[in-house]
Coordinates of C-alpha atoms and ligand atoms in Angstrom, one line a residue:
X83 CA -9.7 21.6 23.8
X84 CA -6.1 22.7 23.2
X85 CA -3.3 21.3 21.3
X86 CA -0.7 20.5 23.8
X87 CA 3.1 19.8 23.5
X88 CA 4.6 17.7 27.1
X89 CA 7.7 16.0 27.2
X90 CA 7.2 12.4 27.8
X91 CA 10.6 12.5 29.7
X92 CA 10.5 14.5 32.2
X93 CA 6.1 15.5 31.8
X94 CA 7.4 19.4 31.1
X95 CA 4.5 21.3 29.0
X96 CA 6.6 23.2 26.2
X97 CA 4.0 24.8 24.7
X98 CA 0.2 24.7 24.3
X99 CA -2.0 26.1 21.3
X100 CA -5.7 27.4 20.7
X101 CA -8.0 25.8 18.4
X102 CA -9.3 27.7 15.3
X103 CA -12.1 29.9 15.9
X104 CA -15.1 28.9 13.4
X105 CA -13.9 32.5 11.0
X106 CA -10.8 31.1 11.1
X107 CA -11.2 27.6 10.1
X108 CA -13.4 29.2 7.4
X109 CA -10.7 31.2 6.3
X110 CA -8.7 29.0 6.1
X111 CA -10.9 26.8 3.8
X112 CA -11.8 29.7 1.8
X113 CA -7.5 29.7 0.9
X114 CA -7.4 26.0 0.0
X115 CA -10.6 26.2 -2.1
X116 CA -8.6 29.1 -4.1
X117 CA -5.7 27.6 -4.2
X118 CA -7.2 24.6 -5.9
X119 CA -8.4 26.2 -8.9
X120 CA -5.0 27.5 -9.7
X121 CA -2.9 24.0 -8.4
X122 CA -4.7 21.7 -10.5
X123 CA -3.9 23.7 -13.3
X124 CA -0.3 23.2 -12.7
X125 CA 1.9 20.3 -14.4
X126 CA 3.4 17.6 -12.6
X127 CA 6.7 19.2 -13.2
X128 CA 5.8 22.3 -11.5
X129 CA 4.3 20.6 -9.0
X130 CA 7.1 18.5 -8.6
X131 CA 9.8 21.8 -8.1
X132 CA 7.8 22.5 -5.0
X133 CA 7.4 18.7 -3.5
X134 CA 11.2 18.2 -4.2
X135 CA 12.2 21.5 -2.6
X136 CA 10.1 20.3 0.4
X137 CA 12.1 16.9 0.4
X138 CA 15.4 18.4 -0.2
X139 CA 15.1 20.9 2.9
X140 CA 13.4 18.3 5.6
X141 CA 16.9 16.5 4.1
X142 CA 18.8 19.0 5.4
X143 CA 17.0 20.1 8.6
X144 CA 17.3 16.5 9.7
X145 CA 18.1 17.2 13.3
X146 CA 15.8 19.7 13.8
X147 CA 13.0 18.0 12.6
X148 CA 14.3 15.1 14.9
X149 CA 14.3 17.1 18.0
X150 CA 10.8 18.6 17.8
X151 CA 9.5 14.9 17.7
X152 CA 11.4 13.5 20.6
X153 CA 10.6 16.5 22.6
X154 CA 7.0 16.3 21.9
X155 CA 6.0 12.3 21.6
X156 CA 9.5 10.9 22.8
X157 CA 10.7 9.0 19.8
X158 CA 14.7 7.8 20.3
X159 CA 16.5 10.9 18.4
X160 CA 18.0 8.0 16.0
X161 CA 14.4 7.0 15.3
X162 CA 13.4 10.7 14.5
X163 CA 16.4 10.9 12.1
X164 CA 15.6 8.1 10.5
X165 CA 11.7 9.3 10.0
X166 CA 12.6 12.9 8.6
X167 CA 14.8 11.0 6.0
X168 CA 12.4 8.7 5.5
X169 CA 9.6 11.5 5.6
X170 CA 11.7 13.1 2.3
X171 CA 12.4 10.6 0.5
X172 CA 8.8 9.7 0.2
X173 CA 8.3 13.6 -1.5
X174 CA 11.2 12.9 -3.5
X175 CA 9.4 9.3 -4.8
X176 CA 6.5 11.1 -5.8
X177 CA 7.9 14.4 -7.2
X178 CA 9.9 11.8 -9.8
X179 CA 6.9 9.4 -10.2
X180 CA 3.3 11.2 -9.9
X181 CA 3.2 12.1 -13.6
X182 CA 4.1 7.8 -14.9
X183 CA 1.6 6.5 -11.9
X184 CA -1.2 9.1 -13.3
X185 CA -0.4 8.7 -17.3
X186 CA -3.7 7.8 -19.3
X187 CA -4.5 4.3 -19.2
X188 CA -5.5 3.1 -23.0
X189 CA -8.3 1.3 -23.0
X190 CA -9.5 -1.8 -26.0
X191 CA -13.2 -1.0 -27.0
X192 CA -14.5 -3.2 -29.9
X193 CA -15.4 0.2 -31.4
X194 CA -13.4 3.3 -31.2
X195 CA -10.4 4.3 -29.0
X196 CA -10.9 5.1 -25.0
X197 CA -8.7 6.0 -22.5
X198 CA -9.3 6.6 -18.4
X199 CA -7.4 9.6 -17.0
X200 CA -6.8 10.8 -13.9
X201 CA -7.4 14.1 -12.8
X202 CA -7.4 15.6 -9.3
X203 CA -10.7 15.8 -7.4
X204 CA -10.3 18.7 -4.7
X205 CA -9.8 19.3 -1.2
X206 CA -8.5 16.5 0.9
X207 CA -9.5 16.4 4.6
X208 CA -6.7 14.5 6.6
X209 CA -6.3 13.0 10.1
X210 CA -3.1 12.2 11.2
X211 CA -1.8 10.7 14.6
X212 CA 1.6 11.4 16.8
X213 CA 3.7 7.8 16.3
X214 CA 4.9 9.0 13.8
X215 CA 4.3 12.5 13.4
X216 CA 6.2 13.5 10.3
X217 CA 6.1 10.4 8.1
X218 CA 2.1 10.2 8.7
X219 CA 2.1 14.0 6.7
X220 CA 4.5 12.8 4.3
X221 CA 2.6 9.8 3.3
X222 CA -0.3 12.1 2.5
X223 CA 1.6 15.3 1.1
X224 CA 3.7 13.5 -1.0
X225 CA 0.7 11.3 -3.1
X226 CA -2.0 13.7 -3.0
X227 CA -0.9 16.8 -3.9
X228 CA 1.6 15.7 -6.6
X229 CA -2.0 14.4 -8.0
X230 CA -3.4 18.1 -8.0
X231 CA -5.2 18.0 -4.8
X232 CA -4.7 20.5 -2.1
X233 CA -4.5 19.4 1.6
X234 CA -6.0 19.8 4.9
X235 CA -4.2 18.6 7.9
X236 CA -5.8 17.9 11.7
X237 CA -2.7 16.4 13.2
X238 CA -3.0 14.9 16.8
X239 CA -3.2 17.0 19.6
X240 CA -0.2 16.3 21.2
X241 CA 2.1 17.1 18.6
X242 CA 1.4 20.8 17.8
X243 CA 5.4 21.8 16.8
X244 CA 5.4 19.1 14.6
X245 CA 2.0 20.0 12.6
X246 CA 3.2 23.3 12.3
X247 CA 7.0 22.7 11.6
X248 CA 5.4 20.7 8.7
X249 CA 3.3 23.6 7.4
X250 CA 5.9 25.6 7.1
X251 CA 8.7 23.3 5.4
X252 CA 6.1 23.8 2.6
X253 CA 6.0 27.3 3.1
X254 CA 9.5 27.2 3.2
X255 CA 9.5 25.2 -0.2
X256 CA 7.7 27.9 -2.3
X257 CA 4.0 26.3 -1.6
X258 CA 0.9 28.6 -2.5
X259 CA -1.1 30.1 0.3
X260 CA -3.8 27.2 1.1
X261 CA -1.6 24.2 -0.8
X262 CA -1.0 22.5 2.6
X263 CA -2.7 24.2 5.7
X264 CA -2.2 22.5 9.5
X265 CA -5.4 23.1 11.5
X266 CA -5.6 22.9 15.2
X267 CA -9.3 21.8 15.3
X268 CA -12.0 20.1 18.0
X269 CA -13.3 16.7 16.8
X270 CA -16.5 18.3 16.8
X271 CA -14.9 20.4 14.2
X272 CA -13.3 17.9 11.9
X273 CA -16.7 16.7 11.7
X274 CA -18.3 19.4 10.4
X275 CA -15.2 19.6 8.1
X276 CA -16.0 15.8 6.8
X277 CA -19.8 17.0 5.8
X278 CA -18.5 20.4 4.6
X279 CA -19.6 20.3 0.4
X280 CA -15.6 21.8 -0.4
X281 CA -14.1 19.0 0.9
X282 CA -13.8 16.0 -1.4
X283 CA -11.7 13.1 0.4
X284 CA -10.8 11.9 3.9
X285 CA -8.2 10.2 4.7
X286 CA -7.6 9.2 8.3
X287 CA -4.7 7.3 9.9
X288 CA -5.2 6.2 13.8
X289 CA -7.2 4.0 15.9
X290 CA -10.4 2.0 15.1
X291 CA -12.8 4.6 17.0
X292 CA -11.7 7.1 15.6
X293 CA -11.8 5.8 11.9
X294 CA -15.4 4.7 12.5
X295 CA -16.6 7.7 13.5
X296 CA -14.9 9.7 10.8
X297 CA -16.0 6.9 7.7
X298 CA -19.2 7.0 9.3
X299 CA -19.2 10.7 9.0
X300 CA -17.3 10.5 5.0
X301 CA -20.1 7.9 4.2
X302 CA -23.0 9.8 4.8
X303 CA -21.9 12.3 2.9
X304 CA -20.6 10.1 0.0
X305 CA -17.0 11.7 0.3
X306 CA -14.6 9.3 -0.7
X307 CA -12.2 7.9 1.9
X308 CA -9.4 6.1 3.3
X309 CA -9.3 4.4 6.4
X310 CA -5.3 3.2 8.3
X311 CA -6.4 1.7 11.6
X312 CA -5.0 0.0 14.5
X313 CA -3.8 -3.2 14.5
X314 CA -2.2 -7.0 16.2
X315 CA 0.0 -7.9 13.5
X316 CA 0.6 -12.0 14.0
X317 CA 5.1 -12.5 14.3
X318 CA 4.8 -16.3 13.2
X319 CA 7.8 -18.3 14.4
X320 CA 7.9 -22.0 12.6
X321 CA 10.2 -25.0 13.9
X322 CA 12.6 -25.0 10.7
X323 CA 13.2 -20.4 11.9
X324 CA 16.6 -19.1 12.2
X325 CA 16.3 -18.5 15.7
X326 CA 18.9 -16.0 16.2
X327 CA 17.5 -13.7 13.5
X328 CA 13.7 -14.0 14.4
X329 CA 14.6 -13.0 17.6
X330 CA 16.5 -9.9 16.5
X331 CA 13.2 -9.0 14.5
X332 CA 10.9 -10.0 17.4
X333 CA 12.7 -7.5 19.7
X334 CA 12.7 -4.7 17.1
X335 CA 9.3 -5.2 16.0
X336 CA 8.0 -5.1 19.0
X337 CA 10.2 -2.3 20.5
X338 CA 10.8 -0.2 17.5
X339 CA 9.3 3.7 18.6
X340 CA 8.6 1.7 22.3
X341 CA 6.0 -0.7 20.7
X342 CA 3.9 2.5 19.4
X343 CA 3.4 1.0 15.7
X344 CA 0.8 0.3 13.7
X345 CA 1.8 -2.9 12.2
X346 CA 4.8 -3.6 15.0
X347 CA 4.2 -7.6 16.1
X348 CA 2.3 -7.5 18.8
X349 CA 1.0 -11.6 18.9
X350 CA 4.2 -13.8 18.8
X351 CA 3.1 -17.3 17.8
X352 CA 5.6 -20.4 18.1
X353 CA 5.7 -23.1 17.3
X354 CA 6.2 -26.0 20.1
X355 CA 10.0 -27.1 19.0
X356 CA 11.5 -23.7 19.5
X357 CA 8.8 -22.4 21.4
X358 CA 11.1 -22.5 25.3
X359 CA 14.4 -21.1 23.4
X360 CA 12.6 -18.6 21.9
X361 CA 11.1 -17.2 24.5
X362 CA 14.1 -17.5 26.8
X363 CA 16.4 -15.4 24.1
X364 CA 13.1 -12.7 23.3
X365 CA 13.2 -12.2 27.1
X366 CA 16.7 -11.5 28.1
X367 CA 16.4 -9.4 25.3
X368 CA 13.9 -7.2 25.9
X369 CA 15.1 -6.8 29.4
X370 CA 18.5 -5.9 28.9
X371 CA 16.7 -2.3 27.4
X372 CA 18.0 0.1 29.1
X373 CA 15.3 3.8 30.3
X374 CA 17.0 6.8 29.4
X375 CA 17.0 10.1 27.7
X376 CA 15.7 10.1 24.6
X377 CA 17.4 12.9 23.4
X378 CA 20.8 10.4 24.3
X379 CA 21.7 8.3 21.2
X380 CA 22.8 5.3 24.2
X381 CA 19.4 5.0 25.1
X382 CA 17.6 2.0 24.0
X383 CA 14.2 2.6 25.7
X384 CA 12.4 6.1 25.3
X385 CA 9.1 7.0 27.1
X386 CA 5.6 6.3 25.9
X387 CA 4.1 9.8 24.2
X388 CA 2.1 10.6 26.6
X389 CA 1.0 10.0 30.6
X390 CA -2.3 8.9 29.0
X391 CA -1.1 6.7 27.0
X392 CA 1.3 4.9 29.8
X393 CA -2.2 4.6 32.1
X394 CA -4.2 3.0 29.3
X395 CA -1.7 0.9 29.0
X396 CA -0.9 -0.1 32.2
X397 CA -4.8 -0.7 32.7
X398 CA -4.9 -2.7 29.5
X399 CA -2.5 -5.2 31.1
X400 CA -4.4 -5.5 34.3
X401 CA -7.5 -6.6 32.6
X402 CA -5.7 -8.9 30.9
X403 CA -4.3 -10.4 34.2
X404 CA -7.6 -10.2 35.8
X405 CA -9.2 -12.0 32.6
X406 CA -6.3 -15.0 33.4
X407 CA -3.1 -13.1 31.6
X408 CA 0.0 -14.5 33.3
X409 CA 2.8 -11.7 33.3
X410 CA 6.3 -12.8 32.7
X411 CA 8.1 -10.0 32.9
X412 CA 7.4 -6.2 33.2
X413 CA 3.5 -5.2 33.5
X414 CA 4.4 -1.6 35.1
X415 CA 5.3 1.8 35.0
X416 CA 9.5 2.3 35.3
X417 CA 10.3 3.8 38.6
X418 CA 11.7 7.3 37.3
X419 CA 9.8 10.3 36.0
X420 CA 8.0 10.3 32.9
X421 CA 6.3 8.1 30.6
X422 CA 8.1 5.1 31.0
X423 CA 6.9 1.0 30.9
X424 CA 8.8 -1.7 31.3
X425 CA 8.7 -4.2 28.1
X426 CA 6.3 -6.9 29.3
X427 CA 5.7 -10.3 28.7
X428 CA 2.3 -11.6 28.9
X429 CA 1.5 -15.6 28.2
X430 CA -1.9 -17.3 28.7
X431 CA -4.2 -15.0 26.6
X432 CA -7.4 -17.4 26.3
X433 CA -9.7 -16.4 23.5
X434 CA -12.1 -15.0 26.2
X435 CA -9.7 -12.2 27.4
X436 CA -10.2 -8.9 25.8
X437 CA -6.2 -8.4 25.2
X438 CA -7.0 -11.9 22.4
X439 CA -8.8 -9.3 20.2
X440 CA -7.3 -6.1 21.2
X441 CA -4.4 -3.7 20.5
X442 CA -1.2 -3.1 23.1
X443 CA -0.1 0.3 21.5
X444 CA 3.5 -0.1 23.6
X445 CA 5.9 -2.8 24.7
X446 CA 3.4 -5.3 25.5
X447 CA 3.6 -8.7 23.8
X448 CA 1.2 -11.7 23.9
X449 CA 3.0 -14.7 23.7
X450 CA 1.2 -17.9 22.3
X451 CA 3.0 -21.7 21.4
X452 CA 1.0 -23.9 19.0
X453 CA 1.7 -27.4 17.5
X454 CA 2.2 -26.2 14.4
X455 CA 1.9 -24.4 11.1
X456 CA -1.7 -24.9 10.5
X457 CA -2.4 -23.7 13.5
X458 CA -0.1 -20.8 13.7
X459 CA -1.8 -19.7 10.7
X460 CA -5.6 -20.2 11.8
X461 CA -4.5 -18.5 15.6
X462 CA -2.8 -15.4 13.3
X463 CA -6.7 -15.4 11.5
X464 CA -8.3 -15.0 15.0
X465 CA -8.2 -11.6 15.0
X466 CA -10.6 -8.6 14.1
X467 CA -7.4 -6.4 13.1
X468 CA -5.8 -7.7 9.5
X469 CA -2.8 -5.1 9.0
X470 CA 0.1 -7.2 8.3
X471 CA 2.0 -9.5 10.0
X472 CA 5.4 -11.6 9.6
X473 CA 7.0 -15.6 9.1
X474 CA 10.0 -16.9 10.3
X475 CA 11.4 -20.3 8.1
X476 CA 14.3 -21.0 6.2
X477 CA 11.7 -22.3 3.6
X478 CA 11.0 -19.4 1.6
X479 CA 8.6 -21.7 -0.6
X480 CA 7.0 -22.2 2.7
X481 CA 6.8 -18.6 4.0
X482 CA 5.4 -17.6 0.9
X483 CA 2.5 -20.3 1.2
X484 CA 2.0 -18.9 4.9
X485 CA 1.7 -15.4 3.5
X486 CA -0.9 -16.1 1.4
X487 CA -2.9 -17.9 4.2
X488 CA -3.0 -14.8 6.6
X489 CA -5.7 -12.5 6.1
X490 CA -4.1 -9.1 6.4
X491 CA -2.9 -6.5 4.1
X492 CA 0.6 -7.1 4.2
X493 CA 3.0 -10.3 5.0
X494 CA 6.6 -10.6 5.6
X495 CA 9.3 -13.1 5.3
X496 CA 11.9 -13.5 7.5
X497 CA 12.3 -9.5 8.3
X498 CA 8.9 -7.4 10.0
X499 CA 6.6 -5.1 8.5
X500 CA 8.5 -2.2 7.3
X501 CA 7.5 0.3 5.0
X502 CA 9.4 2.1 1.8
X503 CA 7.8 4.5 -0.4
X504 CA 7.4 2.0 -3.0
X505 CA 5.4 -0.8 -1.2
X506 CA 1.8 0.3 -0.7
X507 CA 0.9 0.2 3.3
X508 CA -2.9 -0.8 4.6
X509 CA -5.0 -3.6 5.9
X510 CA -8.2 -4.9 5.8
X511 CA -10.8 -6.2 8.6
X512 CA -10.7 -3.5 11.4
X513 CA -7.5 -2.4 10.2
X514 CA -9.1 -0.2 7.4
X515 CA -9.3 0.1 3.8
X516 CA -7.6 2.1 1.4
X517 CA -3.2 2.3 0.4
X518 CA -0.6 4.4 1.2
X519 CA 2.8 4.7 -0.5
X520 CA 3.6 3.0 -3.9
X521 CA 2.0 3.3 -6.8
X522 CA -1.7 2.8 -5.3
X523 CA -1.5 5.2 -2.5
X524 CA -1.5 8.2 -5.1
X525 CA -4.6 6.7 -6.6
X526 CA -6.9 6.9 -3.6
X527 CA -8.2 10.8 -4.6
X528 CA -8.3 10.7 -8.2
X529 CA -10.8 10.9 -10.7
X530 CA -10.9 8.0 -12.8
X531 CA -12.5 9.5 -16.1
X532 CA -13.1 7.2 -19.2
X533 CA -12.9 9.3 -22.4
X534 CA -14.2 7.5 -25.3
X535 CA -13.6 8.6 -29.1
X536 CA -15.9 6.6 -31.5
X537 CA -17.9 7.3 -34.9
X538 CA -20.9 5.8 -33.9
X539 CA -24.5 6.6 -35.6
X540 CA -27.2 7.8 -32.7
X541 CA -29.8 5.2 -32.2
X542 CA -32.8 6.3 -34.0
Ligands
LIG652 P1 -6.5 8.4 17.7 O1 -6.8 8.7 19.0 O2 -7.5 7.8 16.8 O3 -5.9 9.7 17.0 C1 -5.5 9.8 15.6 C2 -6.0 11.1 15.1 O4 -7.4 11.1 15.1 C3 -5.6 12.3 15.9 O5 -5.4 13.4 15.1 C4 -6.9 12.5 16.8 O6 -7.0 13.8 17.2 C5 -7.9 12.2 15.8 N1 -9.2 11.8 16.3 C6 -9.5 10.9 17.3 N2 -10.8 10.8 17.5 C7 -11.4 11.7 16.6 C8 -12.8 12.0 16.3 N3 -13.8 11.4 17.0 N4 -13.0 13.0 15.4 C9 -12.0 13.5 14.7 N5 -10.7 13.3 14.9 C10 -10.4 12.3 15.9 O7 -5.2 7.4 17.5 P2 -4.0 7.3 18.5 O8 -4.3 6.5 19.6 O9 -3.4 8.7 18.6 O10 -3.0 6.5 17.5 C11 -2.8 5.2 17.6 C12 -3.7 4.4 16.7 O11 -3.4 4.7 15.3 C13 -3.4 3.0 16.9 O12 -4.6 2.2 16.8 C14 -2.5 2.7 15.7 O13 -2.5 1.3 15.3 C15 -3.1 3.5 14.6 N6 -2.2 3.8 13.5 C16 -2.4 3.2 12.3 C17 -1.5 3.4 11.2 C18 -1.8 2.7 9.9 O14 -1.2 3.2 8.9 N7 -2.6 1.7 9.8 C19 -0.4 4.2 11.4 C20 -0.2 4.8 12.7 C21 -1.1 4.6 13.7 P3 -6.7 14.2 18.8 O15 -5.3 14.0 19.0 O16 -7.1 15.7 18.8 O17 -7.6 13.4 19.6

């Protein structure tokens, strides 16, 4: 196995990358496990020098950052600057906030005083995938090691500049040796990582087989973990919608990094009254995208990451047709080099087809009409992902009541699933278990300790 970088556009191999040797992977182990026993020794405010240095530099190397990830997974160049910015000001939230989120909790005993602290717990395995290959590393960085952990990073194989661009911004920032270390493993060797006795967390982000594998792997070894998974976030259009704006949203969630997103809506539900318009306005839309450079701020369709990707996809949507999918527009690969397909339609997605329960990771969207809310909101629940999902209504009282009806980890009103480093990200069902970002996400690899203070006389 090799980590790989290709250029989606044009299918050029930039560079490729040898996995660790065994010694090597131990050495590099053997570095984190040092630098642990002096990190978690640290305060928050020297902690917090480093992490803000980090953000301040990524800041600052904007379009550089940018340019590795569109070269590598094809992300629009705006869409890269806006995930490096992104990417630091999620360090910056947590240099200025680790030390409040982690204070001691007091505690109300009948006898005595108590407190819980939180103290760090170790090494942190991490799995990482391409979509969004910087912000996935700052949503672990940031959290985790302003907590007193140190990290270790498999990122996905296709995006080896980026893992390693990463590793050294905290180089760059003044980081220990072993503080953050990238690691261009096998699976077979993240494995072994998982069950190794140094590591004490794992936190994964990317599809459901993987994440089963790897919590299967953390949970026989009673390692501590946290699971972000695929999903088929519900976009819930009602009959009393502002039609204009849901269909700005529909386009952008569904299109946003070409459909390659987590919680982007990939299930459009309508209801019956604006069911026709809607769907007339979301496809003139989504055809009037335009293929092009990604590199080119004009562009308003980049290529999927990778050739792989574009086949799996394409297959997807012909077992959906042969399983009774009607396509209304797209359903193929653009007629130009690279990794390009065309934003597709598909309507008629009966409970039976496998597309009902699965996830289109590109600009695929299932279109379903329904009679109404209740059944908007029972069609959003029939589904084995619960990520997030969004509803459209001028009602807020009513979107809210929606919201609380759909079992996912996240609901939006009126705007789509977007994330901000104070809102805590995850799902439930097959989407995973576990936050990200806020307040919670810097909880997930922390010792909870109660300490209890009380002048009690031993039991005799
Ligand atoms: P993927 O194949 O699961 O890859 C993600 C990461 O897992 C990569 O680093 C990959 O390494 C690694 N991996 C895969 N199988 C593994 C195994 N058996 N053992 C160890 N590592 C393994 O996912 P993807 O297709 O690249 O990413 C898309 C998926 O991620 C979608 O389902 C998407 O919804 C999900 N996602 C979820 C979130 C969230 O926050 N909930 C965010 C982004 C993406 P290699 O590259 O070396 O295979």
């Amino acid at each position: 196995m090799s980590y790989q970088s290709v250029n989606p556009y044009n299918g050029k191999t930039q560079q490729t990358f040898d996995t660790l040797t065994d010694q090597q992977l131990e050495a590099k182990v053997a570095a984190a496990t040092e630098c642990y026993k002096v990190w978690r020794q640290k305060s928050y405010a020297e902690r917090a020098v480093i992490m803000a240095r980090a953000a301040e530099l990524l800041h600052a190397r904007v379009d550089e950052f940018a340019k590795i990830a569109t070269l590598e997974m094809g992300k629009r160049i705006d869409e890269a600057r806006a995930e490096v910015d992104f990417s630091a000001r999620i360090l910056t939230y947590y240099a200025q906030n680790a030390e409040r989120f982690l204070a001691p909790v007091k505690l109300d005993p009948t006898q005595g005083e108590a407190h819980m602290e939180s103290s760090p717990i170790g090494l942190v395995f991490c799995v990482e995938p391409w979509n969004f290959p910087f912000y996935q590393l700052a949503r672990v960085a940031g959290p985790h090691l302003m907590a007193g952990n140190v990290l270790l990073i498999k990122h996905a194989s296709c995006v080896p500049q980026c893992a390693i661009a990463f590793d050294e911004l905290f180089a760059d920032a003044g980081a220990p040796a072993g503080l953050y270390t990238n690691l261009f493993i096998s699976h077979e060797q993240s494995n072994k990582l998982v069950s190794d006795a140094r590591i004490k967390g794992v936190a994964l982000t990317g599809s459901l087989e993987a994440g089963s594998a790897i919590a299967a792997k953390a949970g026989q070894n009673l390692k501590v973990s946290s699971m972000e998974l695929g999903g088929s976030d519900a976009f819930i259009v009602l009959e009393d919608a502002d039609l204009d704006n849901a269909v700005k949203w529909a386009v952008w969630g569904r299109m946003y990094n070409a459909g390659q997103t987590c919680c982007a809506a990939k299930r459009f539900i309508v209801v019956e009254e604006l069911a026709d318009q809607f769907l007339d306005q979301f496809q003139t839309a989504l055809s009037a995208l335009e293929a092009g450079d990604p590199m080119d701020e004009k562009t308003t369709l980049g290529p999927l990451s990778t050739e792989s990707s574009l086949t799996d996809l394409l297959k997807q949507v012909d077992t959906a047709v042969a399983h009774g999918a009607k396509v209304l527009i797209g359903g193929k690969r653009i007629d130009r080099p690279g990794a390009f397909m065309q934003p597709t339609i598909l309507t008629g997605v009966t409970p039976d087809n496998p597309a009902f329960r699965g996830e289109f990771f590109g600009p695929v969207a299932m279109f379903f009409r329904v009679e109404n809310e209740d059944q908007a909101i029972a069609l959003a629940n029939d589904s084995d992902f619960g990520l997030g999902g969004s509803v459209y209504t001028q009602d807020i009282e009513r979107g809210k009541r929606v919201a609380s009806q759909v079992e996912t980890g996240m609901m939006f009103i009126n705007n789509i699933d977007w994330t901000d480093p104070e809102l805590p990200f995850g799902g439930i069902k097959n989407s995973g278990y576990g936050r990200e970002l806020g307040n919670m996400g810097i909880q997930e690899f922390v010792n909870k300790k109660l300490v209890r203070v009380a002048s009690l006389s031993a039991p005799q």
